[in-house]
PDB file of C-alpha atoms in Angstrom:
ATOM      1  CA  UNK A 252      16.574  11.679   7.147  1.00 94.00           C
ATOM      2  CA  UNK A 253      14.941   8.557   5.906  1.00 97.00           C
ATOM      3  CA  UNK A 254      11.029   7.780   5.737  1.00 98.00           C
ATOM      4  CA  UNK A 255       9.645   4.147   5.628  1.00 97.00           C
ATOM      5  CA  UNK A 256       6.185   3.978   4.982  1.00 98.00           C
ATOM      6  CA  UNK A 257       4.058   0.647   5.469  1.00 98.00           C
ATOM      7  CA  UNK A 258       0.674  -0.712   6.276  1.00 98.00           C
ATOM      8  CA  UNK A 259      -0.750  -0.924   2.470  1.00 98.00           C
ATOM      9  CA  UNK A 260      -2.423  -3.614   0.938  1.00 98.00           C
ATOM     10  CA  UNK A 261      -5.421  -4.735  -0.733  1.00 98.00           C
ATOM     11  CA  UNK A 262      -8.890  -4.433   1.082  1.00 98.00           C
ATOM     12  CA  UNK A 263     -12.803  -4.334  -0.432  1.00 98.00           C
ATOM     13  CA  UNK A 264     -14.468  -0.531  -1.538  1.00 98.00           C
ATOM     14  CA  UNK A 265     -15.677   0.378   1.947  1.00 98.00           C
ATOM     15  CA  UNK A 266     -12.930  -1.129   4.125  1.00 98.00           C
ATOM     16  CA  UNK A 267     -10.433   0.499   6.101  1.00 98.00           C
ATOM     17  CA  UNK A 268      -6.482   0.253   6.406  1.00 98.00           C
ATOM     18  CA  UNK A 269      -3.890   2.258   8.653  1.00 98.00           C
ATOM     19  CA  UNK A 270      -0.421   3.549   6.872  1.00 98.00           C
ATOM     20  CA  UNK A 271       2.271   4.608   9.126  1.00 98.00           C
ATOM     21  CA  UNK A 272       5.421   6.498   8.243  1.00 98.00           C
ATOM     22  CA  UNK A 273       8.098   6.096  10.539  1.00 98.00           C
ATOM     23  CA  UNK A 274      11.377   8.578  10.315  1.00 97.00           C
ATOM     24  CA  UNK A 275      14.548   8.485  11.260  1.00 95.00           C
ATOM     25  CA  UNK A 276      17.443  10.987  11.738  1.00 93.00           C
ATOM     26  CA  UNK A 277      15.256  14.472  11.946  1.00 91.00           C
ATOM     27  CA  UNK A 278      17.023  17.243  13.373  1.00 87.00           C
ATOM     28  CA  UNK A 279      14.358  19.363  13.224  1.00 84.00           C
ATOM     29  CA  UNK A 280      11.850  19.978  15.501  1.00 88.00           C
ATOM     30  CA  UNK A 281       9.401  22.163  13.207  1.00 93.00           C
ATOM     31  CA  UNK A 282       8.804  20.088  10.324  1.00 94.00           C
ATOM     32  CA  UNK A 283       5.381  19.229   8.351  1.00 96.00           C
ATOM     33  CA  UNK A 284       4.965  15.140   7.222  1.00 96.00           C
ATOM     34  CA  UNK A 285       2.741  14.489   4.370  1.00 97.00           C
ATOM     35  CA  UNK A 286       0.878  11.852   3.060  1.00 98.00           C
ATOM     36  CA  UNK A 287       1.232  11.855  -1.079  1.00 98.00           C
ATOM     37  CA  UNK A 288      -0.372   9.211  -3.859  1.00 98.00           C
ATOM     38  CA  UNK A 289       0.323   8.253  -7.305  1.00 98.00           C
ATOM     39  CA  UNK A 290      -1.680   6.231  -9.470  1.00 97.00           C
ATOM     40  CA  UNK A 291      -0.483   4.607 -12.689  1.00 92.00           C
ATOM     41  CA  UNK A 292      -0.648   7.033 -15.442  1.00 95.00           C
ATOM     42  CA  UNK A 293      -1.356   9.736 -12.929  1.00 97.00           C
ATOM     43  CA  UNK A 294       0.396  12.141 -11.528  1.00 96.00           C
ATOM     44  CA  UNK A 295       1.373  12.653  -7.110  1.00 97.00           C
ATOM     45  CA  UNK A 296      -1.162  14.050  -5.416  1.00 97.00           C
ATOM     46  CA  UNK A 297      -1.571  15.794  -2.230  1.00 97.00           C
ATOM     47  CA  UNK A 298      -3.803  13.299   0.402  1.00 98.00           C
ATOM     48  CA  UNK A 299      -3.170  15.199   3.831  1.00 97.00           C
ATOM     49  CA  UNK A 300      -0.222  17.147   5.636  1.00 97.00           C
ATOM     50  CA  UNK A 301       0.342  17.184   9.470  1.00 96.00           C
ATOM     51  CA  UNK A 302       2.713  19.486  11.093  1.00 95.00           C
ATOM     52  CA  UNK A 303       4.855  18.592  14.306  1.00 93.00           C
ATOM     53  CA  UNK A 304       2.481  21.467  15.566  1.00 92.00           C
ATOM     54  CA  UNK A 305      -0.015  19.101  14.275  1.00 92.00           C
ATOM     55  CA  UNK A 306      -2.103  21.061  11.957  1.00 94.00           C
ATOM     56  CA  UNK A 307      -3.710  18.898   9.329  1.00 96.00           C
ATOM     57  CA  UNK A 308      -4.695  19.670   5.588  1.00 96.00           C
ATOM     58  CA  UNK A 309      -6.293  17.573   3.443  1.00 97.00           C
ATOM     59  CA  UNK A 310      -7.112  17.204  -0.050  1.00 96.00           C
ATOM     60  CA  UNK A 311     -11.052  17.589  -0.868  1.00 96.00           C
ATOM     61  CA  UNK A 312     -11.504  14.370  -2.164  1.00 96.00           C
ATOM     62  CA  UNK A 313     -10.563  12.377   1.266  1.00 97.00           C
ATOM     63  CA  UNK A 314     -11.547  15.154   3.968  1.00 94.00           C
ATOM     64  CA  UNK A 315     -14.121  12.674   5.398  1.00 94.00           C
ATOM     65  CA  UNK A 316     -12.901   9.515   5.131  1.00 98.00           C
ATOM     66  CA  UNK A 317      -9.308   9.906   6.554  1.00 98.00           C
ATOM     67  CA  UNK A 318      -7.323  10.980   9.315  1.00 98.00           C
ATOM     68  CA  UNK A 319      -3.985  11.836   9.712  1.00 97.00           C
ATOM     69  CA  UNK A 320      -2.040  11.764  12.674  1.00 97.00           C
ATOM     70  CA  UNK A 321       1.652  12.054  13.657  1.00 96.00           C
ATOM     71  CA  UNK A 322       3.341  10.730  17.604  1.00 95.00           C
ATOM     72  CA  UNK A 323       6.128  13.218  17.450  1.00 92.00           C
ATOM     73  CA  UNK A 324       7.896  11.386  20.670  1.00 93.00           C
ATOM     74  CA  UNK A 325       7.768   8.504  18.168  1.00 93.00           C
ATOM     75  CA  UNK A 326       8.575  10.027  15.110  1.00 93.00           C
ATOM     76  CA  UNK A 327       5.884   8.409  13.680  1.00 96.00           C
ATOM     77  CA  UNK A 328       2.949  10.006  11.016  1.00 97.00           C
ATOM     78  CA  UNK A 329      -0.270   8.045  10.749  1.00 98.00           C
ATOM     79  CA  UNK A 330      -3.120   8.075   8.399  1.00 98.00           C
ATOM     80  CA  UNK A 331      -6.453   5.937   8.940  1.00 98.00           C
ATOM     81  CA  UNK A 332      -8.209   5.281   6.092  1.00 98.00           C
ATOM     82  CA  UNK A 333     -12.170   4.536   5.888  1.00 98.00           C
ATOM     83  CA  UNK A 334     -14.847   4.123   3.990  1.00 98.00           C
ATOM     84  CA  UNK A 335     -11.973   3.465   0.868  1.00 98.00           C
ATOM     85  CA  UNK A 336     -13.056   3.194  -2.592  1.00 97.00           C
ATOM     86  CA  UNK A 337     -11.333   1.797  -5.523  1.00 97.00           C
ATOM     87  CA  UNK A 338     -10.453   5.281  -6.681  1.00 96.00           C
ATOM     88  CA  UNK A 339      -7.792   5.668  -3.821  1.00 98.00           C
ATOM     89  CA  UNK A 340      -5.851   3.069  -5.310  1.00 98.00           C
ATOM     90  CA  UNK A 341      -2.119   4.052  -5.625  1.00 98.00           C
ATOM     91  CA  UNK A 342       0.936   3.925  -3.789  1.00 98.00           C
ATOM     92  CA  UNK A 343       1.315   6.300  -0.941  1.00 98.00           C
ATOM     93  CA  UNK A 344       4.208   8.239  -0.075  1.00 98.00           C
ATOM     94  CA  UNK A 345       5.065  10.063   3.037  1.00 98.00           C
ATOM     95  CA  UNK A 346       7.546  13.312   2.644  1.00 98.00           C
ATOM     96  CA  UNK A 347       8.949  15.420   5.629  1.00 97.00           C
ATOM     97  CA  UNK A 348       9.693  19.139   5.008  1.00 95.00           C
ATOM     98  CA  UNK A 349      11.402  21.384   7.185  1.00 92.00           C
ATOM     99  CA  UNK A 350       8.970  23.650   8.631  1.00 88.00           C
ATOM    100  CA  UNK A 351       5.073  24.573   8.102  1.00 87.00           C
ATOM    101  CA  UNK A 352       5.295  25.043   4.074  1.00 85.00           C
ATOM    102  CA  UNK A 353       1.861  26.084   3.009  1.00 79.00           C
ATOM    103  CA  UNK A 354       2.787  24.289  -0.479  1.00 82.00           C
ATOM    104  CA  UNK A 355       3.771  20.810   1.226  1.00 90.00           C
ATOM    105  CA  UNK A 356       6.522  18.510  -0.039  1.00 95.00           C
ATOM    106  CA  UNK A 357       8.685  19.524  -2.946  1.00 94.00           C
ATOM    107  CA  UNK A 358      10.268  16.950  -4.801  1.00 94.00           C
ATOM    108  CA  UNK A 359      13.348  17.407  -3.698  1.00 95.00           C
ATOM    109  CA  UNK A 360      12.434  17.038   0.133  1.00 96.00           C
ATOM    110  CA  UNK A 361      13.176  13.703   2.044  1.00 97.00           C
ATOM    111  CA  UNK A 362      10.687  11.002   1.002  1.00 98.00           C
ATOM    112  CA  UNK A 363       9.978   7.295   1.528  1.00 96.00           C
ATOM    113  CA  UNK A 364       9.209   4.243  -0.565  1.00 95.00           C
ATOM    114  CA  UNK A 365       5.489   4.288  -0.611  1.00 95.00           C
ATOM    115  CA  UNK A 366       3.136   1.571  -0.115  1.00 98.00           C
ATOM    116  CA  UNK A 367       0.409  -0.105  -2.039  1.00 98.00           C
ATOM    117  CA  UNK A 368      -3.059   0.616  -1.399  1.00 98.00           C
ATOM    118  CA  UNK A 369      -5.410  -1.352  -3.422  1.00 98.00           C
ATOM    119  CA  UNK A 370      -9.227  -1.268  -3.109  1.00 98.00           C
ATOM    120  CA  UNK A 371     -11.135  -3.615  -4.967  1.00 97.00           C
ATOM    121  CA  UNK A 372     -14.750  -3.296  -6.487  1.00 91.00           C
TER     122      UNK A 372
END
């Protein structure tokens, strides 16, 4: 399996951007794709899982402002991104897990490169 995430980049607090993760080689049909960040100095958080059934969890702190999404013909997981703020600066990762794990990715599930997301003030 391999995960390339793009569609980062720098945009003003209160602008929006669209990431996309697009995988390759998945064998499995029941799988949840998440969304993960990491600031510097910070540890990887949790921003939103979708599952190919396409159940969607987020973390608190982005419940409102984005939306994840997955085209499971495509492959492809999606997460739109409004209202940002310069506190959801990091680089995103997206992660694919066999099957609906209430826990998410683990680190040793398949992962991308991330992406940088930078909001100025």
């Amino acid at each position: 399996v391999q995960l390339q995430a793009s569609g980062g980049g720098l945009v003003q607090t209160g602008g929006s951007l669209r990431l996309s993760c697009a995988a390759s080689g998945v064998t499995f049909t029941r799988n949840t794709m998440g969304w993960y960040r990491q600031a510097p100095g910070s540890q990887r958080d949790l921003v939103a899982t979708v599952t190919s059934g396409g159940t969607t969890v987020y973390a608190d702190s982005v419940k409102v402002r984005f939306t994840a999404s997955r085209d499971n013909r495509l492959n492809m997981m999606f997460l739109e991104m409004y209202n940002l703020k310069p506190e959801d600066t990091a680089v995103y990762y997206c992660c694919l897990r066999a099957g609906y794990p209430v826990s998410g990715c683990r680190p040793n599930d398949f992962w991308g490169q991330g992406t940088q997301v930078t909001v100025s003030s």
